[in-house]
Coordinates of N, CA and C in Angstrom, one line a residue:
G1 N 88.8 103.0 80.4 CA 88.4 104.6 81.2 C 88.3 104.1 82.9
E2 N 88.8 105.8 83.1 CA 89.2 105.4 85.1 C 87.5 105.6 85.5
A3 N 87.2 105.3 86.6 CA 86.5 105.2 87.0 C 86.4 105.7 88.6
V4 N 86.1 106.8 88.9 CA 86.6 107.3 90.4 C 84.2 107.5 91.3
L5 N 84.8 106.1 91.9 CA 83.3 105.4 92.0 C 83.0 107.7 94.2
D6 N 82.0 107.3 93.9 CA 81.5 108.3 94.9 C 80.0 107.6 95.2
E7 N 79.3 108.6 96.7 CA 79.1 107.3 97.0 C 77.3 107.8 97.2
N8 N 77.1 109.0 95.8 CA 76.3 108.9 94.5 C 75.6 107.7 94.1
M9 N 76.4 107.4 93.9 CA 76.9 106.7 92.7 C 75.8 104.9 92.8
C10 N 74.8 104.2 92.2 CA 74.2 103.2 92.2 C 75.1 102.3 92.1
P11 N 75.5 101.8 93.1 CA 76.1 100.3 93.7 C 75.5 98.7 92.5
K12 N 76.1 98.8 91.0 CA 75.9 97.6 90.7 C 77.0 96.5 90.8
P13 N 76.9 95.4 92.1 CA 76.9 94.9 92.7 C 77.5 93.3 91.1
V14 N 78.7 92.5 91.1 CA 78.7 91.8 89.8 C 79.5 90.4 90.3
N15 N 79.5 90.2 92.1 CA 79.4 88.6 92.9 C 79.0 88.7 93.9
H16 N 78.2 87.8 94.1 CA 78.5 87.5 95.5 C 77.8 88.0 96.4
Y17 N 79.5 88.4 96.5 CA 80.5 89.3 97.8 C 79.5 90.1 98.0
G18 N 79.6 91.3 96.5 CA 79.0 92.7 96.8 C 78.0 92.6 96.7
C19 N 77.6 91.7 95.8 CA 75.7 91.4 96.1 C 75.2 91.8 97.3
S20 N 75.9 90.6 98.6 CA 76.3 90.8 99.6 C 76.0 92.2 100.4
K21 N 77.1 93.3 100.6 CA 77.4 93.9 101.0 C 76.3 94.6 100.9
L22 N 75.5 95.9 99.8 CA 74.6 96.2 99.2 C 73.2 96.0 100.6
A23 N 73.4 94.7 99.5 CA 72.2 94.1 101.1 C 72.2 94.3 102.3
M24 N 73.6 93.8 102.6 CA 74.0 94.7 103.7 C 73.6 96.7 104.4
E25 N 73.3 97.1 103.0 CA 73.7 98.6 103.9 C 72.6 98.7 103.8
H26 N 71.5 98.0 102.6 CA 69.5 98.6 102.2 C 69.2 98.2 103.8
I27 N 69.3 97.2 104.8 CA 68.8 96.7 105.7 C 69.3 98.1 107.0
S28 N 70.8 98.6 106.7 CA 70.9 98.7 107.4 C 70.1 100.2 107.7
A29 N 69.9 100.6 106.7 CA 69.8 102.0 105.8 C 67.8 102.0 106.7
N30 N 67.6 100.8 106.9 CA 66.4 101.1 108.2 C 65.7 101.3 109.3
Y31 N 67.6 101.4 109.8 CA 67.7 101.7 111.6 C 68.2 103.8 111.0
F32 N 68.1 103.6 109.7 CA 68.5 105.3 109.4 C 68.7 105.8 111.1
D33 N 66.8 105.9 111.5 CA 66.3 106.9 112.3 C 65.9 106.0 113.6
V34 N 66.6 105.3 113.8 CA 67.1 104.6 115.6 C 68.6 104.5 115.9
F35 N 69.0 104.2 115.4 CA 71.1 104.0 115.8 C 71.7 105.3 114.5
D36 N 72.7 105.3 115.4 CA 73.8 105.8 115.0 C 74.4 105.5 113.8
I37 N 74.1 105.4 112.5 CA 75.3 104.5 111.7 C 75.2 105.3 110.7
I38 N 76.9 104.9 110.6 CA 77.7 104.9 108.7 C 78.2 103.7 108.5
I39 N 78.0 104.3 107.4 CA 78.3 103.1 106.2 C 79.5 102.8 105.2
T40 N 80.0 101.9 106.3 CA 81.2 102.9 104.7 C 81.8 101.4 103.9
R41 N 82.0 102.3 102.8 CA 82.9 101.5 101.2 C 83.3 101.7 101.6
P42 N 85.3 100.8 101.9 CA 86.7 100.2 101.8 C 86.3 99.5 101.1
F43 N 87.5 100.7 99.6 CA 88.1 100.5 98.7 C 89.5 99.4 99.7
N44 N 90.2 99.1 98.4 CA 91.5 98.2 98.8 C 92.4 98.8 100.1
Y45 N 92.2 97.4 100.9 CA 93.9 97.9 102.0 C 94.5 97.1 102.1
T46 N 96.1 97.1 102.7 CA 97.1 96.9 103.2 C 97.8 96.5 104.2
G47 N 98.8 95.2 104.4 CA 99.3 96.1 105.6 C 100.0 95.2 106.3
V48 N 101.1 94.8 106.8 CA 101.8 93.9 108.0 C 101.0 93.4 108.5
G49 N 101.1 91.5 108.9 CA 100.0 91.0 108.6 C 98.5 90.4 108.2
Q50 N 98.7 91.1 107.2 CA 97.6 90.4 105.6 C 97.2 89.1 105.1
E51 N 96.7 88.6 104.7 CA 97.2 87.0 104.3 C 97.4 87.3 102.8
K52 N 98.5 86.4 102.6 CA 99.3 86.3 101.8 C 98.0 85.8 100.1
H53 N 97.3 85.6 100.8 CA 96.2 85.1 99.5 C 95.9 86.6 98.7
F54 N 96.7 87.5 99.4 CA 95.8 89.0 98.8 C 96.3 89.2 98.7
L55 N 96.4 90.2 96.9 CA 97.2 90.6 95.9 C 98.5 90.9 96.7
I56 N 98.6 92.0 97.4 CA 99.6 93.0 97.6 C 101.2 92.4 98.9
P57 N 99.8 91.4 99.7 CA 100.9 90.4 99.8 C 100.8 89.4 99.4
K58 N 101.0 88.4 99.3 CA 101.4 87.5 97.9 C 102.5 88.2 97.2
I59 N 102.4 88.8 96.3 CA 103.5 89.9 96.1 C 104.7 90.5 96.7
V60 N 104.3 91.3 98.0 CA 105.3 91.3 98.6 C 106.6 89.9 99.2
S61 N 105.3 88.9 99.6 CA 105.8 87.6 100.0 C 106.9 86.7 99.3
H62 N 106.1 86.7 97.8 CA 107.4 86.6 96.5 C 108.5 86.6 96.9
F63 N 109.0 88.1 96.8 CA 109.8 88.7 96.7 C 110.7 88.6 98.0
R64 N 109.7 88.4 99.1 CA 111.2 88.5 100.6 C 111.3 86.9 100.5
E65 N 110.8 85.5 99.5 CA 110.6 84.7 99.4 C 112.4 84.5 98.2
R66 N 112.1 85.4 97.5 CA 113.2 85.5 96.4 C 112.9 84.5 95.6
K67 N 112.1 84.6 95.2 CA 111.4 84.2 94.2 C 111.8 84.4 93.4
K68 N 111.6 83.5 92.0 CA 112.4 83.9 90.6 C 110.9 84.8 90.2
E69 N 110.0 84.4 89.8 CA 108.9 84.5 89.2 C 107.5 84.3 89.7
I70 N 106.6 85.1 89.5 CA 105.3 85.5 89.5 C 104.3 85.4 89.3
E71 N 102.5 84.7 89.5 CA 102.4 84.8 87.9 C 101.0 85.8 88.5
L72 N 100.5 86.9 87.6 CA 99.2 87.3 87.6 C 98.3 88.0 86.4
G73 N 97.6 88.6 87.4 CA 96.5 89.3 86.3 C 97.3 89.9 85.2
N74 N 96.1 90.5 85.0 CA 96.3 91.7 84.2 C 96.7 93.1 85.0
L75 N 98.4 93.6 84.6 CA 99.2 94.3 84.9 C 98.6 96.1 84.8
D76 N 98.0 96.3 84.0 CA 97.6 97.7 84.1 C 96.5 97.5 84.8
V77 N 95.9 97.3 85.2 CA 94.7 97.2 86.4 C 95.0 98.5 87.6
A78 N 94.6 99.4 86.9 CA 95.1 100.8 88.6 C 94.3 100.5 89.5
R79 N 94.0 100.0 91.5 CA 93.1 100.2 92.5 C 93.5 101.1 93.4
E80 N 93.4 101.2 94.0 CA 93.5 101.8 95.6 C 94.7 100.8 95.9
F81 N 95.6 101.0 96.2 CA 96.4 99.9 97.4 C 96.6 101.2 99.2
N82 N 95.3 100.9 99.7 CA 96.2 102.2 100.7 C 96.1 101.5 102.1
D83 N 96.9 102.0 103.3 CA 97.8 101.6 104.4 C 96.5 101.8 105.2
I84 N 96.9 100.1 106.0 CA 96.4 99.9 107.3 C 96.0 100.7 107.8
D85 N 97.1 101.4 108.1 CA 96.8 102.3 108.7 C 96.1 104.1 108.7
Y86 N 96.6 103.8 107.5 CA 95.0 105.1 107.0 C 93.6 104.6 107.2
I87 N 93.5 103.6 107.0 CA 92.6 102.8 107.1 C 91.0 103.2 108.5
V88 N 92.5 102.9 109.6 CA 91.8 102.1 111.0 C 92.0 104.3 111.8
D89 N 92.9 105.0 110.9 CA 92.3 106.2 111.0 C 91.1 106.5 111.0
I90 N 90.3 106.5 109.7 CA 89.5 107.3 109.1 C 88.5 106.7 110.2
N91 N 88.4 105.2 110.3 CA 87.8 104.8 111.1 C 87.1 105.3 112.2
H92 N 88.1 105.6 112.9 CA 88.3 106.3 114.3 C 88.0 107.2 113.9
K93 N 88.1 108.9 113.5 CA 87.4 110.3 113.7 C 85.7 109.5 112.6
L94 N 85.4 108.5 111.6 CA 83.9 109.2 111.6 C 83.4 108.4 113.1
L95 N 83.8 107.8 113.6 CA 82.9 107.2 114.6 C 83.2 108.2 116.0
I96 N 83.7 108.9 115.7 CA 83.3 110.3 116.8 C 83.3 111.7 115.9
C97 N 82.7 111.9 115.0 CA 82.4 112.5 114.0 C 80.6 112.3 114.5
E98 N 80.1 114.2 113.6 CA 78.7 114.5 114.1 C 78.5 114.1 113.2
A99 N 78.9 113.2 111.6 CA 77.5 112.4 110.8 C 76.8 111.1 111.0
K100 N 76.0 111.7 110.7 CA 75.1 110.1 110.9 C 74.5 109.6 110.0
S101 N 74.0 108.1 109.8 CA 72.7 108.0 108.7 C 73.4 108.3 107.3
I102 N 74.9 107.6 106.8 CA 75.2 107.8 105.5 C 75.6 106.8 104.9
A103 N 75.9 106.3 103.7 CA 77.3 105.7 103.7 C 78.5 106.2 103.0
V104 N 79.8 106.4 102.7 CA 81.2 107.0 102.7 C 81.9 106.3 102.8
N105 N 82.8 106.7 101.4 CA 84.3 105.7 101.0 C 84.9 105.9 101.9
L106 N 85.4 105.0 102.4 CA 87.0 104.8 102.8 C 88.7 104.1 101.5
S107 N 88.3 105.9 101.8 CA 89.4 105.3 100.1 C 90.3 106.8 99.9
S108 N 91.0 106.9 99.0 CA 91.5 108.0 99.4 C 92.3 108.8 96.9
N109 N 91.5 108.0 96.4 CA 90.9 108.5 94.7 C 92.3 108.7 94.6
H110 N 93.3 107.6 94.4 CA 94.6 107.7 94.9 C 95.3 105.2 94.1
P111 N 94.9 105.4 92.5 CA 94.8 104.8 92.3 C 96.3 103.8 91.4
V112 N 97.0 103.1 91.6 CA 98.6 103.0 91.5 C 98.2 101.2 89.9
K113 N 98.5 101.2 89.5 CA 99.4 100.4 88.4 C 99.7 98.9 88.7
L114 N 99.2 98.2 88.8 CA 100.0 96.5 89.5 C 101.1 96.8 88.8
L115 N 101.1 96.9 87.7 CA 102.9 96.9 87.4 C 104.6 97.6 87.5
D116 N 103.4 99.2 88.5 CA 104.0 100.2 89.4 C 104.1 99.6 90.4
V117 N 103.4 98.1 90.3 CA 103.8 98.0 92.1 C 104.7 96.7 91.4
I118 N 104.5 96.7 90.8 CA 105.9 95.2 91.2 C 107.5 95.8 90.5
H119 N 107.3 97.1 89.9 CA 108.5 98.8 90.0 C 108.8 98.4 91.5
M120 N 108.4 98.7 92.2 CA 108.6 99.7 93.3 C 109.1 98.4 94.1
M121 N 108.7 97.1 93.8 CA 108.6 96.1 95.0 C 110.8 95.6 94.3
N122 N 110.6 96.0 92.6 CA 112.1 94.9 92.0 C 113.0 96.2 92.6
E123 N 113.1 97.9 92.9 CA 113.1 98.1 93.8 C 114.3 98.4 94.9
I124 N 112.3 97.7 95.8 CA 112.8 98.0 97.4 C 113.6 96.4 96.9
A125 N 113.0 95.2 96.5 CA 114.1 93.9 97.1 C 115.6 93.9 96.5
G126 N 116.0 94.8 95.4 CA 117.6 95.0 94.7 C 117.3 93.4 93.3
Y127 N 115.6 93.3 93.4 CA 115.6 93.0 92.0 C 115.0 92.1 91.4
T128 N 114.7 92.1 89.6 CA 113.6 92.3 88.6 C 113.1 90.3 89.0
I129 N 111.7 90.3 89.4 CA 111.0 89.4 89.7 C 110.5 89.1 87.9
E130 N 110.7 87.6 87.4 CA 109.7 87.4 85.7 C 108.2 87.6 86.7
V131 N 107.0 88.5 85.4 CA 106.0 88.3 85.9 C 105.0 87.6 84.9
K132 N 104.2 86.8 85.6 CA 104.1 85.9 83.8 C 102.6 86.2 84.1
V133 N 102.2 86.4 83.3 CA 100.0 86.9 83.2 C 99.7 85.4 82.9
N134 N 99.0 85.4 84.0 CA 97.5 83.9 83.8 C 96.6 84.3 83.8
P135 N 96.5 83.6 82.0 CA 94.9 84.1 81.9 C 93.4 83.8 82.3
L136 N 94.1 82.8 83.6 CA 93.1 82.9 85.1 C 92.8 83.4 85.7
F137 N 93.5 84.7 85.8 CA 94.0 85.3 86.9 C 93.4 87.0 86.4
V138 N 93.5 87.3 84.3 CA 92.4 88.3 83.9 C 91.0 88.4 83.6
R139 N 90.3 89.0 84.2 CA 89.1 89.3 84.6 C 88.4 89.5 83.3
E140 N 87.5 88.5 82.7 CA 86.4 89.7 81.9 C 86.2 91.6 82.3
N141 N 86.4 92.2 80.4 CA 85.6 93.3 81.0 C 85.8 94.2 82.9
E142 N 87.5 93.9 82.6 CA 87.2 94.5 83.7 C 87.8 96.4 84.3
I143 N 87.4 96.8 84.8 CA 87.9 98.3 84.7 C 88.7 98.6 84.7
P144 N 90.2 99.3 84.1 CA 90.9 99.9 84.2 C 91.5 100.3 85.1
S145 N 91.1 101.7 85.8 CA 90.9 102.5 86.5 C 89.9 102.8 87.8
L146 N 90.3 102.5 88.8 CA 89.1 102.3 90.4 C 89.7 102.7 91.1
S147 N 89.0 103.6 92.0 CA 89.4 104.4 93.2 C 87.6 105.3 93.0
G148 N 88.4 105.7 94.5 CA 87.2 105.8 95.4 C 86.7 108.2 95.3
S149 N 86.1 108.6 95.2 CA 86.2 109.8 94.8 C 86.1 110.2 97.5
T150 N 87.1 110.5 97.5 CA 87.2 111.3 99.0 C 86.4 112.6 99.0
D151 N 85.8 113.2 98.1 CA 85.2 114.6 98.7 C 84.3 114.7 99.5
L152 N 83.6 113.5 99.6 CA 82.8 113.3 101.3 C 83.4 113.6 102.5
L153 N 84.4 112.3 102.2 CA 84.6 112.0 103.6 C 85.6 112.9 103.4
A154 N 86.3 114.2 103.4 CA 86.8 115.8 103.7 C 86.1 116.4 103.6
S155 N 84.9 115.9 103.6 CA 83.8 117.2 103.7 C 83.5 116.7 105.6
L156 N 83.4 115.7 106.2 CA 83.3 114.7 107.5 C 84.9 114.7 108.3
I157 N 85.6 114.9 107.6 CA 87.1 114.7 109.0 C 88.4 115.4 108.6
D158 N 89.1 115.1 108.9 CA 90.1 115.9 108.5 C 91.0 114.2 108.3
L159 N 91.1 114.1 106.7 CA 92.5 112.8 107.1 C 94.1 113.4 106.7
K160 N 93.7 113.2 107.4 CA 95.9 112.5 107.0 C 95.6 111.5 105.9
N161 N 97.4 112.2 105.5 CA 98.1 111.9 105.2 C 98.2 110.2 104.8
N162 N 97.5 109.6 103.8 CA 97.8 108.0 103.8 C 99.6 108.0 103.3
K163 N 99.9 106.9 104.0 CA 101.2 106.6 103.3 C 101.7 106.4 101.9
T164 N 103.1 106.7 101.7 CA 102.4 106.0 100.1 C 102.6 104.5 100.0
L165 N 102.4 104.1 98.9 CA 102.2 102.6 98.5 C 104.1 101.9 98.7
R166 N 104.4 102.9 98.4 CA 106.4 102.6 98.7 C 106.3 102.1 99.6
K167 N 106.3 103.4 100.7 CA 106.4 103.5 102.2 C 105.8 102.3 103.0
T168 N 104.2 101.6 102.5 CA 103.8 100.1 102.9 C 104.5 99.2 102.6
L169 N 105.1 99.5 101.4 CA 105.1 98.5 100.7 C 106.7 98.3 101.1
Q170 N 107.8 99.0 101.5 CA 108.3 98.8 102.5 C 108.7 98.2 103.8
T171 N 107.7 98.9 104.4 CA 107.1 98.4 106.2 C 106.7 97.1 105.5
M172 N 106.0 96.3 105.0 CA 105.5 94.9 104.8 C 107.2 94.1 104.1
Y173 N 107.4 94.7 103.6 CA 108.6 93.3 102.7 C 110.1 93.6 104.3
H174 N 110.4 94.9 104.7 CA 111.1 94.7 106.2 C 110.7 93.6 107.9
A175 N 109.1 93.4 107.3 CA 108.8 93.5 108.2 C 109.1 91.6 109.0
P176 N 109.3 91.4 110.5 CA 109.9 90.7 111.4 C 108.6 89.0 110.9

């Protein structure tokens, strides 16, 4: 199914990273009445300069290096891949907005299938890469589509348009 997460949903982390983020939220909430705190919950974002061990830079680097094949996990999962400039703009606006003592998604509610990312890169690079699905990269019980609601975020700040993922991929592919 498709999951659009909003800030009112109770987080249920499934790994140590998620548990540490939730613990941080609980600790921070103890200081809501002392400090002006906005807890941000960023969804996936990417851009020029991100390390190659992250998914999108890995894909882009394979195309930049004209590799014939790439190993990935489940190609049918859809996730948000927001542009770093969009995330920076949101953070800046949240820093100067009136809202305090809340948690807010840094999201676009626009999931993209991994297979569609590959198709976009095939077009951008002008060749078709062979994709091999590595069973070690496929997660059990993975949610097919996962994105974040922007309802609260849009009520707090003026959301500028996020670059299309295609534009972000083009920028990353053609970066020096």
